[in-house]
Amino acid sequence: MVDVRYDLAFKLYPYARVAAQDMPMQRLPVVVVGGGPIGMATALDLGRKGTPVLVLDDHEGVGQGSRAICFSKRTLEIADRLGAGQAMLDKGVVWNVGKVFHGPDRVFEFNLQPEAGHKMPAFINLQQPHFEKFLVDEIRVAQAQGAPIEIRGQNAVTGVAPQDDCVVLDVSTPEGPYQIAADWVVACDGARSPLRNMLGLSFDGRVFEDNFLIADVKMTAAFPTERWFWFEPPFKGSGQSALLHKQPDDIWRIDFQLGWNIDRQVELDPTRIGERVDAMLGEGAEYELAWTSIYTFQCRRMKEFRHGRVIFAGDSAHQVSPFGARGANSGIQDADNLAWKLDFIVKGLAPESLLDSYSAERAHGADENILNSTRATDFLTPKSDMSKIFRNAVLDLARQHEFARPMVNSGRLSVPCVYDGMPLNGPDELDGPDITRVGAPCIDAPLDRGYLLDRLPGQFTVLAFNCAVPEIDAVEGVPLTHVALRMTEHDPTGALAQRYLGTQPRALYLIRPDQHVAARWPDTDIDALAAAVKTAIGKGA
Amino acid sequence: MTLNLTPNIPDPDGFYDALLAAHEGLEKEQSDAFNARLILVLCNHIGDRDVLRQALEAAKAP
């Protein structure tokens, strides 16, 4: 038996009996447990690279409920590398303007007018089920092109037994149990991760004593496509803060901060939710409730994201408050970081220890996200009288004085982390721009045709700006792609030079498959390049 | 930069008077809010994180 824990928005992979259920235990290189956004992104990336991957999901498709709604530029860039970015962009709502209110008064307004010269916008709003479906749609495309990806619905993992050379999984299905042996297991099974619990691993951090009510309402209102945030909202019963944000299909996300001591059943009564929404939207607003939920949150992470042959990614490894859209967005960066490393290990191109760099780099990212999200939470929910006095002083001053506005924190929106000082980093010998330093994700820029990131589709790439491409096609069996760009020809706006050269006349960059900068130099140097590739695949001295 | 902890305000009595006058007639809650705003305005004027760190240190009870 497999329990059904939630209703589906899209039934995408109905249970079907497979031959493996009637045969001796199958041995597979990679099994992904959990078919959410992180699991599917990991599988798509691995499959596109040619590494066989099986996804086990205990449901038959994508769960209902908008949940994550704000997807960042870096997430869209990663999805674009995987082939699913355009569909997300076409469906998503692009927004730039945010308004902050304190009580009935508007404190100030901001415009996240994106920097020009990027293929992807700073953010889109898109309900999580659509995001997940676009990934599965792309998996179907990849499968049709021969990518070795398999998804098994209603296959619940009920046991995990790590061995020296593999991990044995007990899998439960509607037609009884079977076992699978996997060289590597990627646990993308969410914040309550059954795998983490079965392995008895800790998940420590800070619990925030607060409840948030989400009401997604469908209405054809004349509200602009903006993010409206209230501190101490003036409408009756709305709690300490409230948020109004647009999603596709005329759906609006409304969030009410209810406090700690509430009766969940009472608060989830549609009549009661209706009263709150009426008070916010005003008399006579016509809408229907599309989805409601009450959530609490924690900020916590596992100590290590790798435990032998089991690797944790997304919410199973780290959990943050929703302020700042750092949950799903950071999980997608986990997938981006992990897939190429696993691929190299399965293909015998890198030592297994390369996976420790996944844990180090993504734990660094998780710490950054937890720090940001904790600070936002402390601003939203002052924990002492004095912190409330300062919070309100900031809001009061922000109405008149520009200086106080950057201190107003209703969530710092997700930006990708830079892997500063991490073991895979090579030399940074270029006196170049800080934004493209070693460890940073490549910043997009328009070329004469298309965009820079289109040229970095997931292999190690040597990017030569105004200099000769070194004549070397592979290092230790790892193939190198070459991209040579001359600013006189390929940089119509000057953004490329500004972002990669600064004041320097030329530069050579080594880019990892996840588009992070591995090393950079002021000129071509084959020996240094080869050494940097070795370092970046975990074979450094 | 080093935090200036030597006398720096001309007419200290006059300034002290102005500080108290600003609080005159305020309830405790309003005075607390005023102080918080004043601190934020001054900190922003200083700006230098190192000086601010020294100031936070200097303000701690001896």
Short mmCIF file of N, CA, C and O in Angstrom, two decimals, chain A residues 386 389-390 392-394 396-397 401 403-404 407, chain B residues 29 32-33 35-42 44:
data_model
loop_
_atom_site.label_atom_id
_atom_site.label_comp_id
_atom_site.label_asym_id
_atom_site.label_seq_id
_atom_site.Cartn_x
_atom_site.Cartn_y
_atom_site.Cartn_z
N MET A 386 12.00 46.23 22.50
CA MET A 386 12.95 47.15 21.88
C MET A 386 13.10 46.86 20.39
O MET A 386 13.23 47.79 19.59
N ILE A 389 10.33 48.52 18.73
CA ILE A 389 10.50 49.98 18.69
C ILE A 389 11.42 50.37 17.52
O ILE A 389 11.12 51.28 16.75
N PHE A 390 12.52 49.63 17.38
CA PHE A 390 13.43 49.94 16.27
C PHE A 390 12.80 49.64 14.92
O PHE A 390 12.95 50.39 13.96
N ASN A 392 9.65 49.71 14.08
CA ASN A 392 8.69 50.75 13.72
C ASN A 392 9.38 52.10 13.45
O ASN A 392 8.91 52.88 12.63
N ALA A 393 10.50 52.33 14.13
CA ALA A 393 11.27 53.55 13.85
C ALA A 393 11.78 53.53 12.41
O ALA A 393 11.74 54.54 11.71
N VAL A 394 12.26 52.36 11.97
CA VAL A 394 12.72 52.23 10.59
C VAL A 394 11.57 52.52 9.63
O VAL A 394 11.71 53.29 8.67
N ASP A 396 8.82 54.24 10.20
CA ASP A 396 8.43 55.65 10.27
C ASP A 396 9.39 56.53 9.45
O ASP A 396 8.97 57.40 8.71
N LEU A 397 10.68 56.29 9.64
CA LEU A 397 11.68 57.11 8.94
C LEU A 397 11.64 56.87 7.43
O LEU A 397 11.90 57.78 6.65
N HIS A 401 12.51 59.46 4.57
CA HIS A 401 13.96 59.47 4.36
C HIS A 401 14.43 58.22 3.63
O HIS A 401 14.19 57.10 4.08
N PHE A 403 17.27 56.98 3.40
CA PHE A 403 18.31 56.14 4.04
C PHE A 403 17.72 54.94 4.76
O PHE A 403 18.35 53.90 4.88
N ALA A 404 16.49 55.07 5.28
CA ALA A 404 15.92 53.99 6.08
C ALA A 404 15.31 52.88 5.23
O ALA A 404 15.06 51.78 5.72
N MET A 407 16.75 49.36 5.05
CA MET A 407 16.66 48.57 6.28
C MET A 407 15.32 47.86 6.40
O MET A 407 15.18 46.95 7.21
N GLU B 29 6.32 55.88 25.66
CA GLU B 29 6.31 55.16 24.37
C GLU B 29 6.79 56.05 23.23
O GLU B 29 7.57 55.64 22.38
N ASP B 32 10.55 56.64 23.59
CA ASP B 32 11.29 55.46 23.12
C ASP B 32 11.39 55.47 21.59
O ASP B 32 12.45 55.21 21.01
N ALA B 33 10.27 55.78 20.96
CA ALA B 33 10.25 55.81 19.50
C ALA B 33 11.15 56.93 18.97
O ALA B 33 11.88 56.75 18.00
N ASN B 35 13.78 58.21 20.48
CA ASN B 35 15.18 57.79 20.65
C ASN B 35 15.62 56.83 19.56
O ASN B 35 16.73 56.94 19.03
N ALA B 36 14.75 55.88 19.24
CA ALA B 36 15.10 54.90 18.20
C ALA B 36 15.32 55.60 16.87
O ALA B 36 16.28 55.32 16.15
N ARG B 37 14.43 56.53 16.54
CA ARG B 37 14.60 57.26 15.26
C ARG B 37 15.89 58.06 15.27
O ARG B 37 16.63 58.09 14.29
N LEU B 38 16.16 58.71 16.41
CA LEU B 38 17.38 59.51 16.52
C LEU B 38 18.63 58.65 16.33
O LEU B 38 19.56 59.02 15.60
N ILE B 39 18.64 57.51 16.98
CA ILE B 39 19.80 56.61 16.85
C ILE B 39 20.00 56.22 15.38
O ILE B 39 21.12 56.25 14.85
N LEU B 40 18.90 55.86 14.71
CA LEU B 40 19.01 55.43 13.32
C LEU B 40 19.51 56.57 12.42
O LEU B 40 20.35 56.36 11.54
N VAL B 41 19.00 57.79 12.65
CA VAL B 41 19.43 58.94 11.86
C VAL B 41 20.93 59.17 12.05
O VAL B 41 21.69 59.35 11.08
N LEU B 42 21.38 59.13 13.31
CA LEU B 42 22.79 59.39 13.60
C LEU B 42 23.69 58.29 13.05
O LEU B 42 24.75 58.56 12.50
N ASN B 44 23.17 56.37 10.54
CA ASN B 44 23.27 56.49 9.09
C ASN B 44 24.24 57.61 8.72
O ASN B 44 25.02 57.49 7.77
#
